[in-house]
Coordinates of N, CA and C in Angstrom, one line a residue:
M18 N -10.3 21.0 11.9 CA -10.1 19.8 12.8 C -10.7 18.6 12.3
I19 N -11.8 18.6 11.7 CA -12.9 17.8 10.9 C -12.4 17.9 9.6
R20 N -12.0 17.1 8.2 CA -12.0 17.5 7.2 C -12.3 16.2 6.2
P21 N -12.8 16.8 5.0 CA -13.3 15.6 3.9 C -12.3 15.0 3.7
M22 N -12.2 14.0 3.1 CA -11.4 13.2 2.6 C -10.5 13.9 1.5
A23 N -10.9 14.3 0.6 CA -10.7 15.3 -0.9 C -10.0 16.3 -0.4
L24 N -10.3 17.0 0.8 CA -9.4 18.3 1.3 C -8.0 17.8 1.9
E25 N -7.9 16.7 2.8 CA -7.0 16.1 3.2 C -6.0 15.4 2.1
F26 N -6.5 14.6 1.4 CA -5.6 13.9 0.6 C -6.2 14.4 -1.0
Q27 N -5.7 15.6 -1.3 CA -5.9 16.1 -2.6 C -5.3 16.0 -3.8
N28 N -4.4 14.9 -3.8 CA -3.7 14.5 -5.0 C -4.6 13.1 -4.9
D29 N -5.5 12.6 -4.3 CA -5.7 11.1 -4.4 C -7.2 11.2 -4.9
E30 N -7.4 11.0 -6.2 CA -8.9 11.0 -6.8 C -9.8 10.4 -6.2
K31 N -9.5 9.2 -5.8 CA -10.2 8.2 -5.2 C -11.0 8.8 -3.6
C32 N -10.4 9.8 -3.4 CA -10.9 10.5 -1.9 C -12.1 11.4 -2.1
S33 N -12.1 11.8 -3.4 CA -13.3 12.6 -3.9 C -15.0 11.8 -3.6
D34 N -14.6 10.4 -3.7 CA -16.0 9.6 -3.8 C -16.2 8.9 -2.1
C35 N -15.2 9.5 -1.6 CA -15.5 9.1 -0.2 C -16.4 9.9 0.9
A36 N -17.6 10.3 0.5 CA -18.3 10.8 1.1 C -18.9 10.2 2.3
N37 N -18.7 9.1 2.8 CA -19.1 8.7 4.5 C -18.0 8.5 5.1
Q38 N -16.8 9.1 4.9 CA -16.0 9.0 5.7 C -15.0 10.4 6.0
Y39 N -14.7 10.6 6.9 CA -13.6 11.9 7.0 C -12.5 11.9 7.7
M40 N -11.4 12.6 7.9 CA -10.4 12.9 9.2 C -10.6 13.6 10.0
L41 N -10.5 13.3 11.0 CA -10.4 14.0 12.2 C -9.3 14.1 12.5
G42 N -8.8 15.4 12.5 CA -7.1 15.7 12.4 C -6.5 14.9 11.4
E43 N -5.2 14.9 11.3 CA -4.2 14.3 10.3 C -4.2 12.7 10.5
S44 N -4.7 12.1 11.9 CA -4.2 10.9 11.9 C -5.6 9.9 12.2
M45 N -6.8 10.4 12.4 CA -7.8 9.4 12.4 C -8.9 9.4 11.1
L46 N -9.0 8.3 10.5 CA -9.9 8.1 9.6 C -11.6 7.6 10.1
I47 N -12.5 8.4 10.3 CA -13.7 7.7 10.4 C -14.7 7.6 9.4
S48 N -15.3 6.8 9.7 CA -16.4 6.4 8.7 C -18.0 6.0 9.1
A49 N -18.7 6.2 8.3 CA -20.5 6.1 8.8 C -21.2 5.7 8.0
F50 N -22.1 5.1 8.1 CA -23.0 4.2 6.9 C -22.3 3.8 5.8
T51 N -21.4 3.0 5.9 CA -20.8 2.2 4.6 C -20.0 1.2 5.1
S52 N -20.2 0.3 4.2 CA -19.3 -0.7 4.7 C -17.9 -1.1 3.7
E53 N -18.0 0.0 2.8 CA -16.7 -0.2 2.1 C -15.7 1.2 2.4
I54 N -14.4 1.1 3.0 CA -13.8 2.1 3.2 C -12.5 2.3 2.6
Y55 N -12.1 3.4 2.0 CA -10.8 3.6 1.4 C -9.8 3.9 1.9
L56 N -8.8 3.6 2.2 CA -7.4 4.0 3.0 C -6.6 4.6 2.1
P57 N -6.2 5.7 1.9 CA -5.2 6.5 1.3 C -3.9 6.1 1.8
E58 N -3.0 6.5 1.1 CA -1.7 6.1 1.1 C -1.0 6.1 2.7
G59 N -0.1 5.0 3.1 CA 0.2 5.0 4.3 C -0.3 3.5 5.0
K60 N 0.1 3.7 5.9 CA -0.2 2.7 6.8 C -1.2 2.8 8.0
W61 N -2.5 1.9 7.9 CA -3.5 2.2 8.9 C -3.8 1.0 9.8
I62 N -4.3 1.5 10.9 CA -4.4 0.6 12.4 C -6.0 0.5 12.2
D63 N -6.8 -0.6 12.4 CA -8.0 -0.6 12.9 C -8.1 0.0 14.2
F64 N -8.9 0.5 14.5 CA -8.8 1.2 16.2 C -9.4 0.1 16.9
W65 N -10.4 -0.4 16.1 CA -11.4 -1.9 17.0 C -10.8 -3.1 17.1
T66 N -10.0 -3.4 16.3 CA -9.5 -4.9 16.0 C -7.7 -4.6 16.1
N67 N -7.1 -3.5 15.8 CA -6.0 -3.5 15.8 C -5.2 -4.3 14.4
E68 N -5.7 -4.4 13.9 CA -5.6 -5.1 12.2 C -4.8 -3.6 11.6
E69 N -3.9 -4.3 10.9 CA -2.9 -3.2 10.2 C -2.9 -3.4 8.6
H70 N -3.4 -2.3 7.7 CA -3.9 -2.3 6.5 C -2.6 -1.6 5.7
D71 N -2.6 -1.5 4.7 CA -1.7 -0.7 4.0 C -2.7 0.1 3.3
G72 N -1.8 1.5 2.8 CA -3.1 2.3 2.1 C -3.0 2.3 0.7
N73 N -3.6 3.0 0.2 CA -4.2 2.9 -1.3 C -5.1 1.5 -1.6
C74 N -6.0 1.1 -0.7 CA -6.9 -0.4 -1.2 C -8.1 0.6 -0.6
T75 N -8.9 -0.6 -0.9 CA -10.2 -0.3 -0.5 C -10.8 -1.9 0.3
I76 N -11.4 -1.5 1.3 CA -11.7 -2.7 2.1 C -13.5 -2.8 2.0
S77 N -13.7 -4.1 1.8 CA -15.2 -4.1 1.4 C -15.6 -4.9 2.4
N78 N -17.3 -4.8 2.4 CA -18.0 -5.4 3.5 C -17.2 -5.2 4.7
Y79 N -17.0 -4.2 5.2 CA -16.4 -3.9 6.7 C -17.5 -4.0 7.6
M80 N -17.4 -4.3 8.5 CA -18.1 -4.4 9.7 C -17.9 -4.0 10.9
P81 N -17.6 -3.0 11.4 CA -17.3 -2.6 13.0 C -17.9 -3.5 13.5
P82 N -17.4 -3.5 15.2 CA -17.6 -4.1 16.4 C -18.9 -4.0 16.7
K83 N -19.9 -4.7 17.2 CA -21.0 -4.1 17.8 C -21.3 -3.1 18.6
G84 N -21.8 -2.4 18.8 CA -22.1 -1.1 19.5 C -21.1 -0.1 18.7
R85 N -20.5 -0.2 17.9 CA -19.5 0.7 17.5 C -20.5 1.5 15.9
G86 N -20.3 2.9 15.9 CA -21.1 3.1 14.5 C -20.7 3.1 13.6
G87 N -19.2 3.0 13.4 CA -18.4 2.9 12.2 C -16.9 2.7 12.2
A88 N -16.1 2.9 11.3 CA -14.8 2.4 11.3 C -14.1 3.3 12.2
L89 N -12.9 3.3 12.5 CA -12.1 4.3 13.0 C -10.6 3.6 13.1
F90 N -10.1 4.4 11.9 CA -8.7 3.7 11.5 C -7.7 5.0 11.8
I91 N -6.3 4.7 12.2 CA -5.4 5.4 12.9 C -4.3 5.5 12.1
R92 N -3.6 6.2 11.6 CA -2.5 6.5 10.6 C -1.5 6.3 11.3
K93 N -0.6 5.1 10.9 CA 0.4 4.7 11.8 C 1.7 6.2 11.6
G94 N 2.5 6.2 13.0 CA 3.0 7.5 12.8 C 2.5 8.7 13.9
A95 N 1.1 8.3 13.9 CA 0.0 9.3 14.5 C 0.8 9.4 16.1
I96 N 0.5 10.6 16.8 CA 0.8 10.6 18.1 C -0.4 11.3 18.6
I97 N -1.2 10.9 19.4 CA -2.6 11.3 19.8 C -2.8 11.8 21.2
P98 N -2.6 13.1 21.6 CA -3.2 13.4 23.2 C -4.5 13.3 23.4
K99 N -4.6 12.6 24.6 CA -5.9 12.7 25.2 C -6.0 13.0 26.9
W100 N -7.0 13.8 27.4 CA -7.4 13.7 28.8 C -8.3 12.8 29.1
R101 N -8.4 12.8 30.7 CA -9.3 11.9 31.2 C -10.6 12.3 30.6
D102 N -11.3 11.5 30.6 CA -12.9 11.7 30.1 C -13.6 12.8 31.1
R103 N -14.1 13.5 30.7 CA -14.8 14.2 31.6 C -16.1 14.9 31.3
D104 N -16.9 15.6 32.0 CA -18.6 15.5 31.7 C -18.4 17.4 31.5
F105 N -17.6 18.2 32.0 CA -17.3 19.5 31.6 C -16.2 19.9 32.2
M106 N -15.5 21.1 31.3 CA -14.1 21.3 31.2 C -13.4 21.3 32.4
S107 N -13.7 21.9 33.4 CA -13.2 21.9 34.8 C -13.2 20.8 35.4
Q108 N -13.9 19.8 35.5 CA -13.9 18.6 36.1 C -13.1 18.1 36.7
Y109 N -11.5 18.2 36.0 CA -10.3 17.6 36.7 C -9.1 18.9 36.2
G110 N -8.4 18.6 36.9 CA -7.2 19.6 36.8 C -6.4 18.9 35.2
D111 N -5.4 19.8 34.5 CA -5.1 19.4 33.5 C -3.5 18.9 33.4
E112 N -3.3 18.6 34.6 CA -1.6 18.0 34.9 C -1.4 17.0 34.2
E113 N -2.3 15.8 34.1 CA -2.2 14.7 33.3 C -2.8 14.7 32.1
I114 N -1.8 14.2 31.1 CA -1.9 14.1 29.8 C -1.5 13.0 29.3
I115 N -2.3 11.9 28.7 CA -2.1 10.5 27.9 C -1.6 10.7 26.7
L116 N -0.7 10.4 26.1 CA -0.2 10.5 24.7 C 0.1 8.8 24.2
H117 N -1.0 9.0 22.9 CA -0.8 7.4 22.3 C -0.1 7.6 21.1
F118 N 0.9 6.8 21.1 CA 1.7 6.7 20.1 C 1.4 5.4 19.4
Y119 N 1.5 5.6 17.8 CA 1.5 4.6 16.9 C 2.7 4.7 16.0
P120 N 3.9 3.8 16.6 CA 5.2 4.3 15.7 C 5.4 3.8 14.6
Y121 N 5.7 4.7 13.8 CA 6.3 4.5 12.1 C 7.1 5.1 11.7
G122 N 8.3 5.0 11.7 CA 9.5 5.9 11.2 C 9.7 6.6 12.4
E123 N 9.9 8.1 12.0 CA 9.7 8.9 12.8 C 8.6 10.3 12.4
S124 N 8.3 10.6 13.5 CA 6.9 11.4 13.5 C 7.3 12.4 14.9
E125 N 6.3 13.8 14.5 CA 6.6 14.9 15.5 C 5.1 15.2 15.6
Y126 N 5.0 15.6 16.7 CA 3.6 16.3 17.0 C 3.9 17.5 17.7
V127 N 3.3 18.9 17.9 CA 3.4 20.0 18.4 C 2.0 19.8 19.8
F128 N 2.2 19.8 21.0 CA 1.1 19.7 21.9 C 0.5 21.2 22.3
R129 N -0.2 21.7 22.1 CA -0.9 23.1 22.3 C -1.6 23.2 23.4
E130 N -1.5 23.8 24.1 CA -2.4 23.8 25.3 C -2.9 25.6 26.0
D131 N -3.8 25.9 26.0 CA -4.3 27.1 26.5 C -5.0 27.2 28.0
D132 N -5.4 28.3 28.6 CA -6.7 28.1 29.5 C -8.2 26.9 29.1
G133 N -8.3 26.9 28.0 CA -9.1 26.2 27.6 C -10.5 27.1 28.0
E134 N -10.6 28.1 28.2 CA -12.0 29.1 28.4 C -12.3 30.1 28.0
S135 N -11.1 31.0 27.9 CA -10.8 32.5 27.4 C -10.5 32.6 25.9
F136 N -10.6 33.5 25.3 CA -10.1 33.9 23.7 C -8.7 34.4 24.0
D137 N -8.1 34.3 25.2 CA -6.5 34.8 25.3 C -5.5 34.4 24.0
Y138 N -5.5 32.8 23.8 CA -4.8 32.4 22.8 C -4.8 33.3 21.3
L139 N -5.7 34.1 21.2 CA -6.0 34.7 20.3 C -5.1 36.1 20.0
D140 N -4.5 36.4 21.4 CA -3.6 37.9 21.6 C -2.3 37.2 22.1
K141 N -2.3 36.2 23.0 CA -1.1 35.9 23.5 C -0.5 34.6 23.3
P142 N 0.6 34.4 22.9 CA 1.3 32.8 22.7 C 0.7 31.8 24.0
S143 N 0.2 30.8 23.1 CA -0.3 29.8 24.3 C 1.3 28.8 24.4
C144 N 0.7 27.8 25.3 CA 1.7 26.9 25.6 C 2.2 25.8 24.5
R145 N 3.3 25.4 24.2 CA 3.4 24.4 23.2 C 4.5 23.2 23.6
T146 N 4.4 22.0 23.3 CA 5.5 21.2 23.7 C 5.7 20.4 22.5
R147 N 6.8 20.1 22.0 CA 7.5 19.4 20.7 C 7.6 17.7 21.4
I148 N 6.8 17.1 20.6 CA 7.1 15.7 20.8 C 7.7 14.8 19.8
I149 N 8.6 14.0 20.0 CA 8.9 13.2 18.6 C 9.0 11.6 19.0
C150 N 8.8 11.2 18.3 CA 8.7 9.8 18.3 C 9.4 9.0 17.1
E151 N 10.6 8.2 17.3 CA 11.3 7.6 16.6 C 11.2 6.1 16.4
E152 N 10.9 5.4 15.5 CA 10.8 3.9 15.9 C 12.3 3.3 14.7
T153 N 13.4 2.5 15.6 CA 14.4 1.8 15.0 C 14.0 0.7 15.3
E154 N 14.8 -0.4 14.8 CA 15.1 -1.6 14.7 C 15.0 -2.4 16.0
K155 N 15.5 -1.4 17.0 CA 15.8 -2.0 18.2 C 14.8 -1.6 19.2
A156 N 14.4 -0.1 19.1 CA 13.2 0.5 20.1 C 12.6 1.4 19.5
I157 N 11.8 2.0 20.6 CA 10.9 2.9 20.5 C 11.6 4.2 21.2
N158 N 11.9 5.3 20.6 CA 12.4 6.4 21.4 C 11.3 7.4 21.3
I159 N 11.4 8.1 22.6 CA 10.3 8.9 22.4 C 11.1 10.5 22.9
K160 N 10.6 11.4 22.5 CA 11.4 12.7 23.6 C 10.6 13.8 23.5
I161 N 10.3 14.1 24.8 CA 9.4 15.1 24.9 C 9.8 16.3 25.2
G162 N 9.8 17.6 24.8 CA 10.8 19.0 24.7 C 10.0 19.2 26.1
I163 N 10.3 21.0 26.3 CA 10.3 21.7 27.4 C 9.0 22.3 27.0
R164 N 7.9 22.3 27.9 CA 6.6 23.3 27.7 C 6.9 24.7 27.6
E165 N 6.8 25.3 26.6 CA 7.2 26.9 26.3 C 6.1 27.7 26.1
G166 N 6.0 28.7 26.8 CA 4.8 29.6 26.8 C 4.1 29.5 28.0
E167 N 3.6 30.6 28.1 CA 2.6 30.8 29.5 C 0.8 31.1 29.2
Y168 N 0.3 30.5 30.0 CA -0.9 31.2 30.2 C -1.9 31.1 31.6
D169 N -2.6 31.8 32.1 CA -3.7 31.7 33.0 C -3.7 30.6 33.8
N170 N -3.3 30.3 34.9 CA -3.7 28.9 35.5 C -2.9 27.7 35.2
K171 N -1.9 28.0 34.2 CA -0.9 26.9 33.7 C -0.4 26.0 34.6
P172 N -0.8 24.6 34.4 CA -0.4 23.7 35.5 C 1.1 23.8 35.8
Q173 N 1.6 23.9 36.9 CA 3.1 23.8 37.3 C 3.8 22.7 36.9
N174 N 3.0 21.3 37.2 CA 3.8 20.3 37.2 C 2.8 19.4 35.8
R175 N 3.5 18.7 35.0 CA 2.8 17.7 34.4 C 3.1 16.4 34.5
V176 N 2.1 15.6 34.0 CA 2.3 14.2 34.3 C 2.0 13.7 32.9
W177 N 3.0 13.1 31.7 CA 2.9 12.6 30.6 C 2.6 11.0 30.8
K178 N 1.6 10.4 30.5 CA 1.2 9.1 30.6 C 1.6 8.9 29.0
I179 N 2.4 7.5 29.0 CA 2.8 7.1 27.8 C 2.0 5.9 27.3
V180 N 1.3 5.7 26.2 CA 0.7 4.5 25.6 C 1.1 4.2 24.2
V181 N 2.3 3.1 24.0 CA 2.9 2.9 22.7 C 2.1 1.7 22.1
H182 N 1.3 1.9 20.8 CA 0.6 0.8 20.4 C 1.4 -0.2 19.2
G183 N 1.1 -1.5 19.1 CA 1.6 -2.2 18.0 C 3.0 -2.3 18.3
T184 N 3.7 -2.5 19.5 CA 5.2 -2.8 19.3 C 5.5 -3.7 20.4
E185 N 6.1 -4.5 20.4 CA 6.9 -5.2 22.1 C 8.4 -4.5 21.9
K186 N 8.9 -3.8 21.2 CA 10.2 -3.3 21.3 C 10.4 -2.5 22.8
P187 N 11.3 -2.0 23.0 CA 11.7 -1.4 24.4 C 11.1 -0.1 24.2
I188 N 11.0 0.7 25.0 CA 10.6 2.2 25.2 C 11.3 3.1 25.6
N189 N 11.8 3.8 25.0 CA 13.0 5.0 25.8 C 12.2 6.2 25.8
V190 N 12.4 6.6 26.8 CA 11.5 8.3 26.7 C 12.3 9.2 27.6
I191 N 12.7 10.3 27.1 CA 13.8 11.5 27.3 C 12.6 12.7 27.5
C192 N 12.6 13.3 28.9 CA 11.7 14.7 28.7 C 13.0 15.6 29.2
D193 N 12.4 16.5 28.7 CA 13.7 17.7 29.0 C 13.1 18.5 30.2
E194 N 11.5 18.3 30.4 CA 11.5 19.6 31.4 C 11.5 18.9 33.3
S195 N 12.2 19.4 33.5 CA 12.2 18.6 35.0 C 11.2 18.7 35.7
S196 N 10.2 19.3 35.8 CA 9.1 19.4 36.4 C 7.8 18.5 36.0
A197 N 8.1 17.6 35.0 CA 7.3 16.5 34.6 C 7.4 15.4 34.8
A198 N 6.6 14.5 34.9 CA 6.8 13.2 35.3 C 6.3 12.2 34.0
V199 N 6.8 11.1 33.7 CA 6.6 10.7 32.8 C 6.3 9.1 33.1
E200 N 5.0 8.5 32.9 CA 4.8 7.2 33.2 C 4.0 6.5 32.0
I201 N 5.2 5.2 31.8 CA 4.4 4.5 30.7 C 3.5 3.4 30.9
M202 N 2.7 3.3 30.3 CA 1.0 2.6 30.6 C 1.0 1.6 29.6
N203 N 1.7 1.0 28.9 CA 1.6 0.0 27.8 C 1.3 -1.2 28.9
K204 N 0.4 -2.1 28.1 CA -0.3 -3.0 28.7 C 0.5 -4.4 28.7

């Protein structure tokens, strides 16, 4: 889940010098204790300011907003799931998942879930949902597939809360699962 830049971007020699930044998953670039940020190939959004940057560049004299420990950049095309903030695992049910979309071309994410407590996922298949986001000239099209697989205490109903960043285009959502609800939360 956490990778050094040189491991995630093996064909980019500049990443071998990025000791103060790392990737969290495939889509979040995080830095600390540096004011110089290297952005590899792609398009990136500064999470704190929503400013968009082309990759293969270095940002000098970067200052995160007050109260933030460092830079946080999101790679365009990212689909990032999020639960409600919680203090402990079982504080809330898992029916509600917030999906953050950063549209760019066509992207795909497989949302995996299990009971979150046991090691059953090692021996049994966990639950998976295929999610696709396609940006066209006219709209953002999102398709949420069927949840496939079972696990103990799997929520019977799912609420997908959709947040699409950086676009004014209409949002079209198709959800293949009849027991799921979709709510678009854009501001």
